[in-house]
Coordinates of C-alpha atoms in Angstrom, one line a residue:
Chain A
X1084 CA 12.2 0.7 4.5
X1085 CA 10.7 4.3 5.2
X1086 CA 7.1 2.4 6.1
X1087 CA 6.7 2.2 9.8
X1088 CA 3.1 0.8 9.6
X1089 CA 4.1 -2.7 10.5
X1090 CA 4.2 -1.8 13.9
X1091 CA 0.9 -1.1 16.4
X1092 CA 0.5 2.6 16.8
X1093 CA 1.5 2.8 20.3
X1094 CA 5.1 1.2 19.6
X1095 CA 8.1 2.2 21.4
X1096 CA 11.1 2.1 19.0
X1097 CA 14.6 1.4 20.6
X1098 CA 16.4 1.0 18.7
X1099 CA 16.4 3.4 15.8
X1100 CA 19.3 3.3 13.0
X1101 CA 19.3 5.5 10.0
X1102 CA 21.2 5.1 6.9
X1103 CA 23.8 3.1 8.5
X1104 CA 26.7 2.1 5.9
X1105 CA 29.7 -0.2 7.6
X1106 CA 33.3 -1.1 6.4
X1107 CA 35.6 -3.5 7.3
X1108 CA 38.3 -1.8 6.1
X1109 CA 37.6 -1.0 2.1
X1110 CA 35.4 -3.4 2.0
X1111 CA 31.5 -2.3 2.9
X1112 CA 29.5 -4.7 4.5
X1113 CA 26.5 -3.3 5.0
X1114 CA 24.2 -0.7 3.0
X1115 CA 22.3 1.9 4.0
X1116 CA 20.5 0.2 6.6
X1117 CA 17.6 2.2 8.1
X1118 CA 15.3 0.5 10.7
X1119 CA 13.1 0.7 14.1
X1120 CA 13.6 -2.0 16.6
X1121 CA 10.2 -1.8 18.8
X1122 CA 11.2 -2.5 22.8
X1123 CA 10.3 -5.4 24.8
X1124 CA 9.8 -7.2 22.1
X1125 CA 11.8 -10.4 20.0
X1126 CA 13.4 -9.2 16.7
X1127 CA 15.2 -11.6 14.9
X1128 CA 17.6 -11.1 12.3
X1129 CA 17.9 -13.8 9.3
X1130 CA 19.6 -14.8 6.3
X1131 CA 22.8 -16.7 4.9
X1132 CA 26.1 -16.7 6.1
X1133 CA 27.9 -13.8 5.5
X1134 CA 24.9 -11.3 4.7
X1135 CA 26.2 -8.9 7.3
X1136 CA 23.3 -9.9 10.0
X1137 CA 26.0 -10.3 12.6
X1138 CA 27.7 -7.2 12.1
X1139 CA 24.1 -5.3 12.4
X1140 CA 23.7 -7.1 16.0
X1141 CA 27.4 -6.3 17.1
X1142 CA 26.7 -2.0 15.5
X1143 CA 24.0 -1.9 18.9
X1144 CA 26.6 -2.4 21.6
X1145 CA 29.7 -0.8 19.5
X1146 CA 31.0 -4.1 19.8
X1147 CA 32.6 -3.8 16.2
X1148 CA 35.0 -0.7 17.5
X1149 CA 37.3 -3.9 19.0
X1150 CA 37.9 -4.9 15.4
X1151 CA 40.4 -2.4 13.8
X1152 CA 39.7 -0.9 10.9
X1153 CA 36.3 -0.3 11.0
X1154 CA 34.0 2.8 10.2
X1155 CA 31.1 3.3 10.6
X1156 CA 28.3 6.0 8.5
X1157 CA 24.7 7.3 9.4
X1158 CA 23.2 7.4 12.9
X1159 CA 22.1 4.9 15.8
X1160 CA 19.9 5.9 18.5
X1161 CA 19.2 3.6 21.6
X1162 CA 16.8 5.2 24.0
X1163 CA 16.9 8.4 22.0
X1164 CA 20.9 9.0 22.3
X1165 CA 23.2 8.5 19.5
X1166 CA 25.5 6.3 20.3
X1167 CA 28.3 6.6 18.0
X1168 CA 28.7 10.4 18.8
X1169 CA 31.6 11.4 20.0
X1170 CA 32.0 11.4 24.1
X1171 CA 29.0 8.6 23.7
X1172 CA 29.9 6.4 26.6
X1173 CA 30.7 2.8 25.5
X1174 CA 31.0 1.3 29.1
X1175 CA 27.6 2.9 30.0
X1176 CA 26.1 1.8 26.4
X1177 CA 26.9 -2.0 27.3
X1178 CA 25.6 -2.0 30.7
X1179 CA 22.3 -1.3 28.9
X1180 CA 22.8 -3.4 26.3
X1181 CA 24.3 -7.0 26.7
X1182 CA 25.2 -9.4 24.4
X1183 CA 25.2 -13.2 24.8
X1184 CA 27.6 -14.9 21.9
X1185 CA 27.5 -18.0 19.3
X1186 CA 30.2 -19.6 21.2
X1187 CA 29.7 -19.8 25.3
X1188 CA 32.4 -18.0 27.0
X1189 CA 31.6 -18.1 30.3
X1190 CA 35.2 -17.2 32.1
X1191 CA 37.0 -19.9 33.8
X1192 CA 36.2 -19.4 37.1
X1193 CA 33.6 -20.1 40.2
X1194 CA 30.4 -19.7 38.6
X1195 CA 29.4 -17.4 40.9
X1196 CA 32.6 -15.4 40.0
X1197 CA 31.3 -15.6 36.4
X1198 CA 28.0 -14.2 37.5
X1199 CA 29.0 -11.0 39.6
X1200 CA 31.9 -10.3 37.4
X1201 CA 29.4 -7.6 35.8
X1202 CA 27.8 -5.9 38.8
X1203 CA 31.8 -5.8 40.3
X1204 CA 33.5 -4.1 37.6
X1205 CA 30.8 -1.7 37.6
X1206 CA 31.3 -1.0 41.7
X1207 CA 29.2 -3.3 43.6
X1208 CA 31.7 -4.9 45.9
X1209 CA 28.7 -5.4 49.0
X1210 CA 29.0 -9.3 49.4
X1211 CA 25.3 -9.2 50.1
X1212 CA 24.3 -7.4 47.1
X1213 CA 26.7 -9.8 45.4
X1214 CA 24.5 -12.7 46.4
X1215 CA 21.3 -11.4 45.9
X1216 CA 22.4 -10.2 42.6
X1217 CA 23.9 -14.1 41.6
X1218 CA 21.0 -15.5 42.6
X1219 CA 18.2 -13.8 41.0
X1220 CA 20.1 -13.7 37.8
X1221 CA 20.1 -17.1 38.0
X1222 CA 16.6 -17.6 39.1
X1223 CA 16.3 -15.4 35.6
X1224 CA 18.1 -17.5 33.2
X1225 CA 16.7 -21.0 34.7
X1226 CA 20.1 -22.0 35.9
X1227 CA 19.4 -21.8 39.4
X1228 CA 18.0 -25.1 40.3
X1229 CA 20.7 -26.8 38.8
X1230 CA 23.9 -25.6 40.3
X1231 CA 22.7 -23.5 43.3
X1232 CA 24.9 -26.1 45.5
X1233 CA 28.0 -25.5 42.9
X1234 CA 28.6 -22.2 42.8
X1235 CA 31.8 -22.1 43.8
X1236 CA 33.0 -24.6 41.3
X1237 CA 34.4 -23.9 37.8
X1238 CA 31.9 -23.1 35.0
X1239 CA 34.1 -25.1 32.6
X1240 CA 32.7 -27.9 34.2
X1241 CA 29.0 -27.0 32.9
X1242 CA 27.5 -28.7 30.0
X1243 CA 27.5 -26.5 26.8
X1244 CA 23.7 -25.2 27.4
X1245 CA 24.0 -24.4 31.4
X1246 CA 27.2 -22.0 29.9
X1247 CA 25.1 -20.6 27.8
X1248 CA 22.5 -19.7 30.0
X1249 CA 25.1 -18.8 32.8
X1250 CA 26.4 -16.7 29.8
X1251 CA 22.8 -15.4 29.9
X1252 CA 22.7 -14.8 33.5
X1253 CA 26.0 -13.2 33.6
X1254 CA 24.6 -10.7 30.6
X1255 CA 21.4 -10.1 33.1
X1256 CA 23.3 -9.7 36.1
X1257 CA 24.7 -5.9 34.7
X1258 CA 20.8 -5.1 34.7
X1259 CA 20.6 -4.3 31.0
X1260 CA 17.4 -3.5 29.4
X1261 CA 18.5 -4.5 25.8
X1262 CA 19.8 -8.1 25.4
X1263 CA 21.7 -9.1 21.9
X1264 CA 22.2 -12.7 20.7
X1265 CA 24.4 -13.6 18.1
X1266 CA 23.2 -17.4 17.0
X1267 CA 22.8 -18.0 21.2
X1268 CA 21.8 -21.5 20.5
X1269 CA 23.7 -22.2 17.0
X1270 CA 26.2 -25.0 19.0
X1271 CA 23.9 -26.2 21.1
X1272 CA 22.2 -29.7 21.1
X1273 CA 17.9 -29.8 20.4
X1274 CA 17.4 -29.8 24.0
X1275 CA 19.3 -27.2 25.3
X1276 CA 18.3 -25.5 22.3
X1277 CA 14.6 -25.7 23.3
X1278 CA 15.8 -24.7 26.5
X1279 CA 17.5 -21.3 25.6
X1280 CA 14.3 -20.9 23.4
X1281 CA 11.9 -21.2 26.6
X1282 CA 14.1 -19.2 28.0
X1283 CA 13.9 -16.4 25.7
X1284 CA 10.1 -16.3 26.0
X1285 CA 10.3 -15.5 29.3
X1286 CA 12.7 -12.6 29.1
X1287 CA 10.8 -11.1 26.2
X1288 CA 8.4 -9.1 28.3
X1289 CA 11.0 -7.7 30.7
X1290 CA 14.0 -7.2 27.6
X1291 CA 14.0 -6.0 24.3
X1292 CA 15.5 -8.9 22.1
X1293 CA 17.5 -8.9 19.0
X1294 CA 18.9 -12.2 17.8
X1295 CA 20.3 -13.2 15.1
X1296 CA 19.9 -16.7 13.8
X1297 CA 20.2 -19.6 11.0
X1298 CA 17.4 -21.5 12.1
X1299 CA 14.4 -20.2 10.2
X1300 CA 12.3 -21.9 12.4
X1301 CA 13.6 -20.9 15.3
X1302 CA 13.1 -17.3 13.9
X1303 CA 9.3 -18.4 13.6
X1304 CA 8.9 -20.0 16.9
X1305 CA 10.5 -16.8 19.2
X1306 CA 10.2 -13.8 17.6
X1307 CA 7.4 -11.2 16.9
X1308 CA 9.4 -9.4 14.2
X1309 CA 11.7 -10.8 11.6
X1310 CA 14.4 -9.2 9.2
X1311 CA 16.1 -10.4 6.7
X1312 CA 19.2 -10.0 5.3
X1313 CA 21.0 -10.3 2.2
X1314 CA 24.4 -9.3 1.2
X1315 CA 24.7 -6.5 3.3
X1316 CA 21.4 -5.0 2.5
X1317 CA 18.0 -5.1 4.5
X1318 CA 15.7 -6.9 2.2
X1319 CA 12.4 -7.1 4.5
X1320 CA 11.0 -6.4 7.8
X1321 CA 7.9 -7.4 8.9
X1322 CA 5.8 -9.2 11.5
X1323 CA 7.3 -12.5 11.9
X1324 CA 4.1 -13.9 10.9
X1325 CA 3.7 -11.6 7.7
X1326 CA 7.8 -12.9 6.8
X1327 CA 7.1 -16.5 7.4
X1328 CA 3.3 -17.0 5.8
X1329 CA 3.3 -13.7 2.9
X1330 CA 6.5 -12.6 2.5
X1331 CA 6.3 -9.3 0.1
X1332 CA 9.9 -9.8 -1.7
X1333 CA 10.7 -12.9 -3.7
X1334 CA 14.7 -12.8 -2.0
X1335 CA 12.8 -13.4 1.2
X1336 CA 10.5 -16.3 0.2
X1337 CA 13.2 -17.9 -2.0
X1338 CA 15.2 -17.9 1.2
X1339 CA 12.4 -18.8 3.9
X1340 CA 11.1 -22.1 1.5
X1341 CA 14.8 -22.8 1.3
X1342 CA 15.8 -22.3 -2.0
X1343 CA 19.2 -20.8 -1.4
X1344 CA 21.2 -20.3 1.7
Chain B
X1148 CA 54.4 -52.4 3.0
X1149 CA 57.2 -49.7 2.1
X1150 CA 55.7 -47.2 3.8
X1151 CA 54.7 -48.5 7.0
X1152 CA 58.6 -49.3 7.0
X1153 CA 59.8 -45.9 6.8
X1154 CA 57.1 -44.9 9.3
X1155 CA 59.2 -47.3 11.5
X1156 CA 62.4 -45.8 10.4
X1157 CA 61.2 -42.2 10.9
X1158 CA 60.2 -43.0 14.4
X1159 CA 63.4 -45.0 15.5
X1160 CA 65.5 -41.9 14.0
X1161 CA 63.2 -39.4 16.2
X1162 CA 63.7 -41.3 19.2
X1163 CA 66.8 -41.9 19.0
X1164 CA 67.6 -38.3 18.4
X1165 CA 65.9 -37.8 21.6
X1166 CA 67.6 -40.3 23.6
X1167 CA 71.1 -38.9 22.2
X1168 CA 70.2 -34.9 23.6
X1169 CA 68.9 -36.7 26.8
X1170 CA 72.6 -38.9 27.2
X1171 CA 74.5 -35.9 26.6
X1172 CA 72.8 -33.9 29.6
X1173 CA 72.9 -36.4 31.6
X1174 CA 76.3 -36.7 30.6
X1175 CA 77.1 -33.4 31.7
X1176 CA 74.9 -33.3 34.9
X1177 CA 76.6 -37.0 35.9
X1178 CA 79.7 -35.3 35.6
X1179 CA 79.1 -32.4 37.5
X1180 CA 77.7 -33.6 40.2
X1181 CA 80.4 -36.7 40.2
X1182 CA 82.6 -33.8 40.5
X1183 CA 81.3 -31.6 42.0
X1184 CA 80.0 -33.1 45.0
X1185 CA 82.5 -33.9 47.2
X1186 CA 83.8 -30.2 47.3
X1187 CA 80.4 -28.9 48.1
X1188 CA 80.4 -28.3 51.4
X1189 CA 78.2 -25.6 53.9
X1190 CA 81.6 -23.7 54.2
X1191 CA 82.2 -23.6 50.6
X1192 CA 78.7 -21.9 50.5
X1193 CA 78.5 -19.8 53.1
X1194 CA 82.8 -18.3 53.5
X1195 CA 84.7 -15.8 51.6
X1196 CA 87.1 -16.9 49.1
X1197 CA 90.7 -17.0 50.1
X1198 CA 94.2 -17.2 48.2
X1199 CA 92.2 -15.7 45.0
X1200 CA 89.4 -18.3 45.0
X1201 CA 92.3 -21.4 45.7
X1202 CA 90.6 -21.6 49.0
X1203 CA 87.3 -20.9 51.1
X1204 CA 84.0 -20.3 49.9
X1205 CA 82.1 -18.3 46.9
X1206 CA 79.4 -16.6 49.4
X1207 CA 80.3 -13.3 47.3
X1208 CA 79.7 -14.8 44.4
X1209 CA 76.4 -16.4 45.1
X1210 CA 75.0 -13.0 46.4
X1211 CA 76.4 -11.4 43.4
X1212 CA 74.7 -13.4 41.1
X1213 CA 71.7 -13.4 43.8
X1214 CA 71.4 -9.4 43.2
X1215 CA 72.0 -9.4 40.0
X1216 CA 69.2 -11.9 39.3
X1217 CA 66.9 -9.5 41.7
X1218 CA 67.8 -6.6 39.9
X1219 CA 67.1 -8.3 36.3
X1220 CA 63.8 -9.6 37.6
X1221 CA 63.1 -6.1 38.7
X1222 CA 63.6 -4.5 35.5
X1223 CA 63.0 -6.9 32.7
X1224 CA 59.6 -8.5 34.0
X1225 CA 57.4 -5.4 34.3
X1226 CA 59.1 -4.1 31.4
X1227 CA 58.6 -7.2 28.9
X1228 CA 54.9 -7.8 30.1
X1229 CA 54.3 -4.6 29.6
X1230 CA 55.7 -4.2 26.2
X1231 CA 53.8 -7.7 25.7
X1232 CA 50.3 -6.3 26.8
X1233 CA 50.5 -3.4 24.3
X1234 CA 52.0 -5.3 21.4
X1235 CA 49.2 -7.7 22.0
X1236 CA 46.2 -6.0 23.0
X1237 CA 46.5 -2.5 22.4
X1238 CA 49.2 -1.9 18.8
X1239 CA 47.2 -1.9 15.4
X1240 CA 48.7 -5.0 13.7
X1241 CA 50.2 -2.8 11.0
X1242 CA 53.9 -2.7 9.1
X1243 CA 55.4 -0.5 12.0
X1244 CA 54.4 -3.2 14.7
X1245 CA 55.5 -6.1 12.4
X1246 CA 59.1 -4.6 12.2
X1247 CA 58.9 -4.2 15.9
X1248 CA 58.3 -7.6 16.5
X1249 CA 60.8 -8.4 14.2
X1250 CA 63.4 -5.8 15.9
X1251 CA 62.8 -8.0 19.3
X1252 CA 63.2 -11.2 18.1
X1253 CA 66.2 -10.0 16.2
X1254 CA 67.6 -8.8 19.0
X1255 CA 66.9 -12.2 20.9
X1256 CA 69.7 -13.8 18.8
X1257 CA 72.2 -10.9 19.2
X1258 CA 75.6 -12.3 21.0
X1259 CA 76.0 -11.7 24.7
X1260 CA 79.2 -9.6 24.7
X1261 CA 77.3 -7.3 22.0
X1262 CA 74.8 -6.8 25.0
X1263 CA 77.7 -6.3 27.5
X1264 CA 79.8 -3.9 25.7
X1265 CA 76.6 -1.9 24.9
X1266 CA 76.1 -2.1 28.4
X1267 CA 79.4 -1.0 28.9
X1268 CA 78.4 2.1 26.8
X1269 CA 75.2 3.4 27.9
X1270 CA 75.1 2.0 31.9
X1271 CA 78.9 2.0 32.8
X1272 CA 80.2 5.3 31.1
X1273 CA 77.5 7.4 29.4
X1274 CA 75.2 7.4 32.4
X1275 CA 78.3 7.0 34.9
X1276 CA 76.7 4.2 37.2
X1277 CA 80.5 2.8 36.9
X1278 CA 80.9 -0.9 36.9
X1279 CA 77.9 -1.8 39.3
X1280 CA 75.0 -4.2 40.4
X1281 CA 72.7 -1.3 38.9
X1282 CA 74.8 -1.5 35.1
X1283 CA 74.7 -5.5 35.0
X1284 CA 71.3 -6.2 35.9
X1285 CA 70.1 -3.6 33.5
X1286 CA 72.7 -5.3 31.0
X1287 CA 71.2 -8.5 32.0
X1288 CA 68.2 -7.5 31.7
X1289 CA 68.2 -6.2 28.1
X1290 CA 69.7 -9.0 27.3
X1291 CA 66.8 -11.1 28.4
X1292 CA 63.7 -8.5 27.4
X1293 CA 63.4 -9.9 24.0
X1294 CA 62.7 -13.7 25.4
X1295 CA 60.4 -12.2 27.7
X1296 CA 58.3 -10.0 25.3
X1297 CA 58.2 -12.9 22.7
X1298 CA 56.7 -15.7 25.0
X1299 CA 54.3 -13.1 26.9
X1300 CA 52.8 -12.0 24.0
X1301 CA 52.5 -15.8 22.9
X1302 CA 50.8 -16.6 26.3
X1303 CA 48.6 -13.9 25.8
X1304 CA 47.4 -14.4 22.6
X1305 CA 46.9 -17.9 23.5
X1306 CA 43.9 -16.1 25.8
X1307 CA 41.0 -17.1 23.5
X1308 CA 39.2 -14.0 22.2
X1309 CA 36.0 -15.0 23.6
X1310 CA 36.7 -14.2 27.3
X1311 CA 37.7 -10.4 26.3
X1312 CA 34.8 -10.4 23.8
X1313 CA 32.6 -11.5 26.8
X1314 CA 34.4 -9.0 29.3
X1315 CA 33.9 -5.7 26.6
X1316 CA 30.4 -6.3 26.5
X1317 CA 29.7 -6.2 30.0
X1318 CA 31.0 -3.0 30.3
X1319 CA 34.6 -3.6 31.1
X1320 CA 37.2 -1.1 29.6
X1321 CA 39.8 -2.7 28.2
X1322 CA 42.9 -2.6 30.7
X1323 CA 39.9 -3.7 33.3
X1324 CA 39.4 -6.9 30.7
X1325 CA 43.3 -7.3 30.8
X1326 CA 43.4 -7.0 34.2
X1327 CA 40.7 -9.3 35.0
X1328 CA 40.5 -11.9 32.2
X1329 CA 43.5 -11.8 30.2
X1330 CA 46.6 -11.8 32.5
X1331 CA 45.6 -14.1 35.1
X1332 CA 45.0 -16.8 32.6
X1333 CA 47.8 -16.0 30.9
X1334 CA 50.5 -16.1 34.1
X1335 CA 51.3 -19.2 33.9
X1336 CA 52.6 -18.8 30.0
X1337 CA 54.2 -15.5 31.5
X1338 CA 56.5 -16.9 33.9
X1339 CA 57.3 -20.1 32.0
X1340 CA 59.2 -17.5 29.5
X1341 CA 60.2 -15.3 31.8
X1342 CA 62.4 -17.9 33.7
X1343 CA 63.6 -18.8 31.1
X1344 CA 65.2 -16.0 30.1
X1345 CA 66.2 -15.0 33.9
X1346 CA 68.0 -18.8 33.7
X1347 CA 69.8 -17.8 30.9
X1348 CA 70.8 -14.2 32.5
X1349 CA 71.8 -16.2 35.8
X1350 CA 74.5 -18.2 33.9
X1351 CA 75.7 -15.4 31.4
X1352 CA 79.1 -14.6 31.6
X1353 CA 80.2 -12.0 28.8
X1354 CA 77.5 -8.9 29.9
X1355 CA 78.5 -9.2 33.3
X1356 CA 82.2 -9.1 32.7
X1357 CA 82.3 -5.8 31.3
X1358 CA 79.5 -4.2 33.2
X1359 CA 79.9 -5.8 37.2
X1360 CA 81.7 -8.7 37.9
X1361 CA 84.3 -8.4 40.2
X1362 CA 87.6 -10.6 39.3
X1363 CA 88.6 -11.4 43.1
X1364 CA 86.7 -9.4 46.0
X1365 CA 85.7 -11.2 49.2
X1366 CA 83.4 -8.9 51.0
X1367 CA 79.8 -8.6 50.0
X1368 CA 78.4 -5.7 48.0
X1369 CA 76.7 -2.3 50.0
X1370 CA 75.1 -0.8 47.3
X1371 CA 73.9 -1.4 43.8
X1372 CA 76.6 0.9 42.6
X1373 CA 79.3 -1.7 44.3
X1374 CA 80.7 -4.2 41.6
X1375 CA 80.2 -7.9 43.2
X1376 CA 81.6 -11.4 42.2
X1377 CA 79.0 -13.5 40.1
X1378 CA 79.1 -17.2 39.9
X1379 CA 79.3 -17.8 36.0
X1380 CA 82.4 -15.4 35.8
X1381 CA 84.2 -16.8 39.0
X1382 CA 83.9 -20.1 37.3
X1383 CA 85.4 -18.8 34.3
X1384 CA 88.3 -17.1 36.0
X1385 CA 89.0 -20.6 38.0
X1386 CA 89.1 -22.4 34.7
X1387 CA 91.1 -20.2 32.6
X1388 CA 93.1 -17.5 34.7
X1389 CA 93.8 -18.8 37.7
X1390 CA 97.2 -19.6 38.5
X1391 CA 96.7 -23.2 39.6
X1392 CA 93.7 -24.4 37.8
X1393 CA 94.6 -28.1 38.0
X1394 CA 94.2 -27.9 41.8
X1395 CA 91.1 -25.8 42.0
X1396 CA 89.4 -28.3 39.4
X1397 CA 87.4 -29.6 42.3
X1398 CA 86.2 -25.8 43.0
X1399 CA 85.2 -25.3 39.4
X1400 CA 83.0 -28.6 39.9
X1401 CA 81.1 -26.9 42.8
X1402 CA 81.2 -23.7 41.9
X1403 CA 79.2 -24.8 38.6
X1404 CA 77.1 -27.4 40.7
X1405 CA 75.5 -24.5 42.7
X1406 CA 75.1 -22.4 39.8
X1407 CA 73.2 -25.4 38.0
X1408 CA 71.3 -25.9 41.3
X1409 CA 70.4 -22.4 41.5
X1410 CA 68.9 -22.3 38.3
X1411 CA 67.0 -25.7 39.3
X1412 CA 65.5 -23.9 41.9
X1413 CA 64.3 -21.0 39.9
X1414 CA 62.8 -23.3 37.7
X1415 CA 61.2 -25.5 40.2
X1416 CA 59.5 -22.2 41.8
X1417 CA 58.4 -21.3 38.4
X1418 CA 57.0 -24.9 37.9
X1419 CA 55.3 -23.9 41.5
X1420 CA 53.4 -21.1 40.1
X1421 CA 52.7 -22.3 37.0
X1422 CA 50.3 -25.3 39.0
X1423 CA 49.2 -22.7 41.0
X1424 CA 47.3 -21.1 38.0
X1425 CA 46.7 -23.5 36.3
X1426 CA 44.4 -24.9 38.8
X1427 CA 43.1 -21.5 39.6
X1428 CA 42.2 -20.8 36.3
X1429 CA 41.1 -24.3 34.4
X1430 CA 40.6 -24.0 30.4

């Protein structure tokens, strides 16, 4: 991928990775993997199970270092700074970037609790600011409406799309400008799914998007670029609309007509 | 045909298996208590023992085995959840942590007078604390570390991954994450364990005999460098070396009744807790 030109001249890359080569343990999962993720936009990553499209996602918020025995080659740059040099500051990285996952996790507690857990580990301890912060990140993830009068009550209680979009909320309320999701809506029924897909529309101008999904049409419907993957390699990356209408490789169409994966 | 009949076999076996360990506790506790009983008195807790333990109370030996518990708690608990939090969050899972697992759970099944004469050992003579509070609660506690390391690290890893993943990637460090989202859901598993193990110290006879207990001394202990009377070895001294066992039979009865009801309450205030979290922290 050394061609740039799918992007509009004025782009503003990033996310910028060069070369990058990754290992779990001996065994590499992904190959020299060079790309420019343009900001404020929604990048979506595709292809079968295993290709290594997760592990790209999880590279941008060095959310791979909890797994031992990983490695790591070639450089990533978020906002111009490398971030797997050494004295690179994780904590700071992932209040900049956050990360909603397949499976909703919100924590068992209030959902309020759940919400501010973010802005308190990083200092804020102002009930106020607490408050304000809760409620606009709600307001954000369209969760607001439906449990403003429940705050205080467990978020296990929530159906499986209000924790995701709490899980949302709670990735919004750290003030991040970068927001990774890994399958967001992968367990979730058609409607919540639609509603997580709304929902990503209205972040996209505020957030730079990367997520990573099965659902080719989903891919279509949300995003404005589109990569795909295939066994650890970066096959194509394009427009979305280029990918979906004329791909350039023939891995890509075989996989976007659904001939294998 | 056949095999729905040995279904019905299996089961009726099972049960009655179960039935059989239930009868013999209840067995034992009936017989206790039946015993028991009509010794316990308020003076028989709260006196000093007289004519070697013939007569009087076993205050001494309650607070004995009182402090000693304290002093276990106090060394074994922060000890074993801390040796839990870094065996399961922070060690590599490589060959040098599997053989420490398997060194603690090795030493789980180790006798109790191994633990008491290695008490005797290090505590007693090598670092001089003499026969002491401070020797057998470290003995005790030892003794009980494995237990507690083993089911902590269970509860722990019974966290599901998803709540530290969640934690990480808002920025948390990872003792913050432990901290915040591991141990508290976790506590209940914790203390489940860990009374377990401090039940099991509480009625443990052989570490303490070497390392603490007193054979007859009515007074109550100043220090943790004072030796003390503890209720499992007074019992065993009533039953076996005193002089006229047949007519302090009653006293064993009692004596044994408030160690089992000591216990009890330990494991009631666990029980306490252990709703206490788990309403706190629903998953």
């Amino acid at each position: 991928m050394v061609e740039t030109s799918i992007f509009p001249a004025d782009t503003d890359h990033v996310i910028t990775t060069r070369q990058v080569n990754f290992f779990y343990g001996e065994t590499q999962a992904l190959f020299d993997i060079s790309m420019d993720i343009p900001g404020r936009r929604v990048t979506a990553f595709i292809g079968p199970s295993g290709c290594g499209k997760s592990t790209f996602l999880r590279i941008f918020n060095r959310m791979n270092d909890t797994i031992t025995g990983t490695r790591l080659e070639g450089e990533v740059h978020i906002n111009g700074e490398n971030i797997y040099e050494n004295g690179s500051n994780v904590v700071r990285l992932r209040r900049k970037v956050g990360m909603v996952f397949q499976k909703s996790n919100p924590f068992p507690k209030s959902i309020f609790d759940n919400v501010a857990y973010g802005p308190r580990i990083h200092g804020t301890k102002d009930r106020q600011e607490l408050v304000e912060i809760v409620e606009k990140s709600l307001i954000r993830s369209a969760l607001w409406d439906e449990v403003k009068d429940r705050l205080e009550t467990n978020a296990i209680g929530l159906s499986g799309g209000q924790q995701q979009r709490l899980c949302i909320a709670r990735a919004l309320a750290v003030g991040p400008d970068i927001l990774l999701m890994d399958e967001p809506a992968s367990a979730l029924d058609p409607k919540s799914t639609i509603r997580i897909e709304d929902l990503i529309g209205e972040l996209r101008n505020d957030y730079t998007i990367v997520i990573v999904t099965h659902n080719m049409q989903q891919a279509a419907r949300i995003s404005d670029y589109t990569a795909f993957f295939y066994e650890g390699r970066l096959v194509e990356f394009n427009a979305t609309k280029k990918i979906f209408t004329k791909p350039r490789e023939k891995q890509t169409e075989d996989y976007i007509t659904g001939r294998f994966g | 045909m056949r095999r729905q009949r040995s279904e019905q076999i299996i089961y009726f076996l099972i049960r009655m298996v179960m039935y059989s360990i239930v009868l013999v506790i209840g067995y034992i506790l009936f017989d206790i208590i039946r015993n028991g009983l009509p010794a316990l008195s308020w003076e028989f807790v709260s006196e000093y023992p007289r004519k070697s333990g013939a007569e009087g109370g076993i205050l001494p030996a309650i607070v004995g085995t009182l402090s000693l518990l304290v002093g276990t708690i106090i060394v074994a608990l922060p000890l074993g959840i801390c040796s839990a939090i870094y065996l399961s969050e922070y060690a590599e899972q490589n060959r040098f942590t599997a053989m420490i697992r398997l060194a603690i759970i090795t030493l789980a099944g180790v006798p109790s007078i191994v633990y008491g004469l290695f008490g005797l050992g290090l505590f007693v003579l090598f670092l001089n604390f003499g026969t002491s509070i401070l020797a057998g609660s470290l003995t005790l506690a030892c003794m009980i570390l494995p237990t507690i390391i083993v089911s902590s690290e269970e509860a722990l890893r019974a966290v599901p991954r998803g709540y530290r993943d969640a934690s990480l990637a808002l920025g948390a460090t990872r003792w913050e994450t432990i901290r915040t989202n591991v141990l508290p859901y976790s506590l209940s598993g914790i203390i489940t364990g860990s009374i377990l193990g401090i039940g099991r110290a509480a009625g443990e006879t052989a570490p303490i005999l070497l390392t603490v207990a007193a054979f007859y001394l009515p007074r109550l202990p100043n220090s943790i460098f004072d030796q003390v009377m503890a209720l499992p070895y007074h019992l065993y001294i009533l039953a076996t070396q005193h002089p006229e066992a047949d007519k302090v039979l009653p006293l064993q009865y009692a004596t044994a009744l408030v160690l089992l009801l000591l216990v009890l309450g330990l494991s009631l205030g666990a029980i306490i807790i252990r709703i206490h979290f788990r309403k706190k922290y629903r998953w």
